[in-house]
Amino acid sequence: MNRESVYPYMIECAAEAARVARGVTDGRLAGPTPCADWDLRTLVNHWVLYTSHGLEHRALREQLSEELTGRDFTAGPGWAAAYAEQLDRAVAAWADPAAWEGEVDLGGGRMPAGELASMIVKEMAVHGWDVATATGQEFHVSDGAGRLVLDVVETHGDLYRQYDGFADPVAVPADAPAFERALATSGRDPRRPAADRVES
């Protein structure tokens, strides 16, 4: 994974994540999501932390502070706008070719920068789909972005399942779009009716 193969889809998925965030109303934050045991507020806080603040910090080779990891990003009425602004800062940090060089210290290990960036783009898209599904929206990706997310899900699926990040794969047609196959491989059913998705 390198800048040329990942960065365009980082830009794309960040814009779509910001759009979906703006469609989340406060009244839904206590509601269910496709992520087992997470209400929407918990999911959104995880999504905002790692896909915007975490994304920028990784580019700058900085660790997340305890203040950030403990913050309720949804506490203020302007959280979606703040998320969009932070996504812009994070994407701008990865515009520097130097951010893609070498490895990133994760605190308990190291990972090539490009590979880590691709995994955060996966988080943007898959959790973006979770948020969209929980709020009656859709999360749209290009075919190229879908293929990137599918590659990450297939490459790191066992690791995510080890930490209960993914459920068992869901069957979908072999010719389903790449993003649907990525969702299914991560244990999500991309073709269930919206009401069922929200209740799962």
Coordinates of C-alpha atoms in Angstrom, one line a residue:
M1 CA 0.0 0.0 0.0
N2 CA 1.4 3.4 -1.0
R3 CA 0.3 7.0 -1.4
E4 CA -0.8 6.5 -5.0
S5 CA -3.0 3.5 -4.2
V6 CA -4.6 4.8 -1.0
Y7 CA -4.6 8.6 -0.8
P8 CA -7.3 9.2 -3.4
Y9 CA -9.7 6.9 -1.5
M10 CA -8.8 8.5 1.8
I11 CA -9.9 11.8 0.3
E12 CA -13.1 10.2 -1.0
C13 CA -14.1 8.3 2.1
A14 CA -13.3 11.3 4.4
A15 CA -15.7 13.4 2.4
E16 CA -18.4 10.8 2.5
A17 CA -17.9 10.3 6.3
A18 CA -18.3 14.0 6.8
R19 CA -21.5 14.0 4.8
V20 CA -23.0 11.0 6.7
A21 CA -22.0 12.6 10.1
R22 CA -24.0 15.7 9.1
G23 CA -27.1 13.5 8.8
V24 CA -26.9 12.2 12.4
T25 CA -29.5 13.8 14.7
D26 CA -29.0 14.0 18.5
G27 CA -32.2 12.0 19.0
R28 CA -30.6 8.9 17.4
L29 CA -27.4 8.9 19.5
A30 CA -28.8 6.5 22.1
G31 CA -30.1 4.2 19.4
P32 CA -28.8 0.8 18.2
T33 CA -26.2 0.2 15.5
P34 CA -25.0 -2.8 13.5
C35 CA -22.0 -3.0 16.0
A36 CA -23.0 -5.4 18.8
D37 CA -23.1 -3.7 22.2
W38 CA -22.5 -0.2 20.8
D39 CA -25.1 2.5 20.7
L40 CA -24.7 5.2 18.1
R41 CA -23.0 7.6 20.5
T42 CA -20.3 5.0 21.3
L43 CA -19.9 4.2 17.6
V44 CA -19.6 7.8 16.6
N45 CA -17.0 8.6 19.3
H46 CA -14.9 5.6 18.1
W47 CA -15.3 6.7 14.5
V48 CA -14.4 10.3 15.1
L49 CA -11.5 9.5 17.3
Y50 CA -9.7 7.0 15.1
T51 CA -10.6 8.2 11.6
S52 CA -9.9 11.9 12.1
H53 CA -7.7 12.6 15.2
G54 CA -6.0 9.2 15.0
L55 CA -5.5 9.6 11.2
E56 CA -3.7 12.9 11.7
H57 CA -1.7 11.7 14.7
R58 CA -0.4 8.7 12.7
A59 CA 0.7 10.9 9.9
L60 CA 2.6 13.2 12.3
R61 CA 3.9 10.1 14.3
E62 CA 2.2 11.3 17.5
Q63 CA 0.3 9.3 20.1
L64 CA -3.3 10.1 21.0
S65 CA -3.6 11.9 24.3
E66 CA -5.7 10.6 27.2
E67 CA -7.8 13.7 26.8
L68 CA -8.7 12.8 23.2
T69 CA -9.3 9.1 23.9
G70 CA -11.7 9.9 26.8
R71 CA -13.6 12.7 25.0
D72 CA -17.3 12.6 24.1
F73 CA -17.1 14.2 20.7
T74 CA -20.9 14.2 20.4
A75 CA -21.4 16.3 23.5
G76 CA -21.6 19.6 21.6
P77 CA -24.2 20.5 18.9
G78 CA -21.5 21.2 16.3
W79 CA -19.7 17.8 16.5
A80 CA -20.3 16.9 12.9
A81 CA -18.8 20.2 11.6
A82 CA -15.9 19.7 14.0
Y83 CA -15.4 16.2 12.6
A84 CA -15.4 17.4 9.1
E85 CA -12.8 20.0 9.9
Q86 CA -10.6 17.5 11.7
L87 CA -10.9 15.1 8.7
D88 CA -9.7 17.9 6.5
R89 CA -6.6 18.4 8.8
A90 CA -6.0 14.6 8.8
V91 CA -6.2 14.2 5.1
A92 CA -3.9 17.3 4.6
A93 CA -1.3 15.7 6.9
W94 CA -1.2 12.6 4.7
A95 CA -0.8 14.9 1.6
D96 CA 2.9 15.0 2.6
P97 CA 4.7 12.2 0.8
A98 CA 7.0 11.8 3.9
A99 CA 4.0 10.6 5.9
W100 CA 3.9 7.5 3.8
E101 CA 7.5 6.6 4.4
G102 CA 8.7 4.1 7.0
E103 CA 6.7 2.7 9.8
V104 CA 4.3 4.1 12.4
D105 CA 4.7 3.4 16.1
L106 CA 1.4 2.1 17.4
G107 CA 2.5 1.9 21.1
G108 CA 2.5 -1.9 21.1
G109 CA 4.1 -2.5 17.8
R110 CA 4.9 -0.9 14.4
M111 CA 3.3 -1.0 11.0
P112 CA 4.2 0.3 7.6
A113 CA 2.6 3.7 7.1
G114 CA 0.8 2.9 3.9
E115 CA -0.7 -0.3 5.4
L116 CA -1.9 1.6 8.4
A117 CA -3.4 4.4 6.3
S118 CA -5.3 1.8 4.3
M119 CA -6.7 0.3 7.5
I120 CA -7.9 3.7 8.7
V121 CA -9.6 4.3 5.4
K122 CA -11.3 0.9 6.0
E123 CA -12.5 2.2 9.4
M124 CA -13.8 5.3 7.8
A125 CA -15.9 3.4 5.3
V126 CA -17.0 0.4 7.3
H127 CA -18.0 2.3 10.4
G128 CA -19.3 5.0 8.1
W129 CA -21.7 2.4 6.7
D130 CA -22.6 1.4 10.3
V131 CA -23.4 5.0 11.2
A132 CA -25.3 5.5 7.9
T133 CA -27.3 2.3 8.4
A134 CA -28.2 3.3 12.0
T135 CA -29.5 6.7 10.8
G136 CA -31.4 5.7 7.7
Q137 CA -28.7 6.9 5.3
E138 CA -26.4 5.3 2.7
F139 CA -22.6 5.3 2.6
H140 CA -21.5 5.6 -1.0
V141 CA -18.0 4.6 -2.3
S142 CA -16.5 4.3 -5.7
D143 CA -15.6 0.9 -7.1
G144 CA -11.9 1.6 -6.4
A145 CA -12.6 2.5 -2.8
G146 CA -14.7 -0.6 -2.4
R147 CA -11.8 -2.7 -3.8
L148 CA -9.4 -1.1 -1.3
V149 CA -11.7 -1.7 1.6
L150 CA -12.2 -5.3 0.5
D151 CA -8.5 -5.9 0.3
V152 CA -7.9 -4.6 3.8
V153 CA -10.8 -6.7 5.2
E154 CA -9.6 -9.8 3.5
T155 CA -5.9 -9.2 4.5
H156 CA -6.6 -8.4 8.2
G157 CA -9.9 -10.2 8.8
D158 CA -8.4 -12.8 11.2
L159 CA -6.7 -10.0 13.3
Y160 CA -10.0 -8.1 13.6
R161 CA -11.9 -11.2 14.6
Q162 CA -9.3 -11.9 17.3
Y163 CA -10.3 -8.7 19.0
D164 CA -14.0 -9.1 18.2
G165 CA -13.9 -6.3 15.6
F166 CA -15.5 -8.5 13.0
A167 CA -18.3 -11.1 13.2
D168 CA -18.5 -14.2 11.1
P169 CA -18.7 -13.6 7.3
V170 CA -22.1 -13.2 5.7
A171 CA -22.8 -14.8 2.4
V172 CA -23.4 -12.5 -0.6
P173 CA -23.2 -13.3 -4.3
A174 CA -19.7 -13.6 -5.8
D175 CA -20.5 -10.9 -8.2
A176 CA -21.7 -8.4 -5.6
P177 CA -19.9 -5.0 -5.6
A178 CA -16.6 -5.0 -3.8
F179 CA -17.8 -2.8 -0.9
E180 CA -20.8 -5.1 -0.3
R181 CA -18.3 -8.1 -0.2
A182 CA -16.1 -6.1 2.2
L183 CA -19.0 -5.5 4.5
A184 CA -20.1 -9.1 4.3
T185 CA -16.6 -10.4 5.0
S186 CA -16.5 -8.2 8.1
G187 CA -19.7 -9.8 9.4
R188 CA -22.2 -7.2 8.2
D189 CA -25.2 -7.9 5.9
P190 CA -25.2 -5.2 3.3
R191 CA -28.5 -6.4 1.8
R192 CA -30.8 -6.6 4.8
P193 CA -33.8 -4.2 4.9
A194 CA -32.8 -1.0 6.6
A195 CA -35.1 -1.6 9.6
D196 CA -33.5 -5.0 10.2
R197 CA -30.0 -3.4 9.8
V198 CA -30.8 -0.8 12.5
E199 CA -32.0 -3.4 14.9
S200 CA -29.1 -5.8 14.5

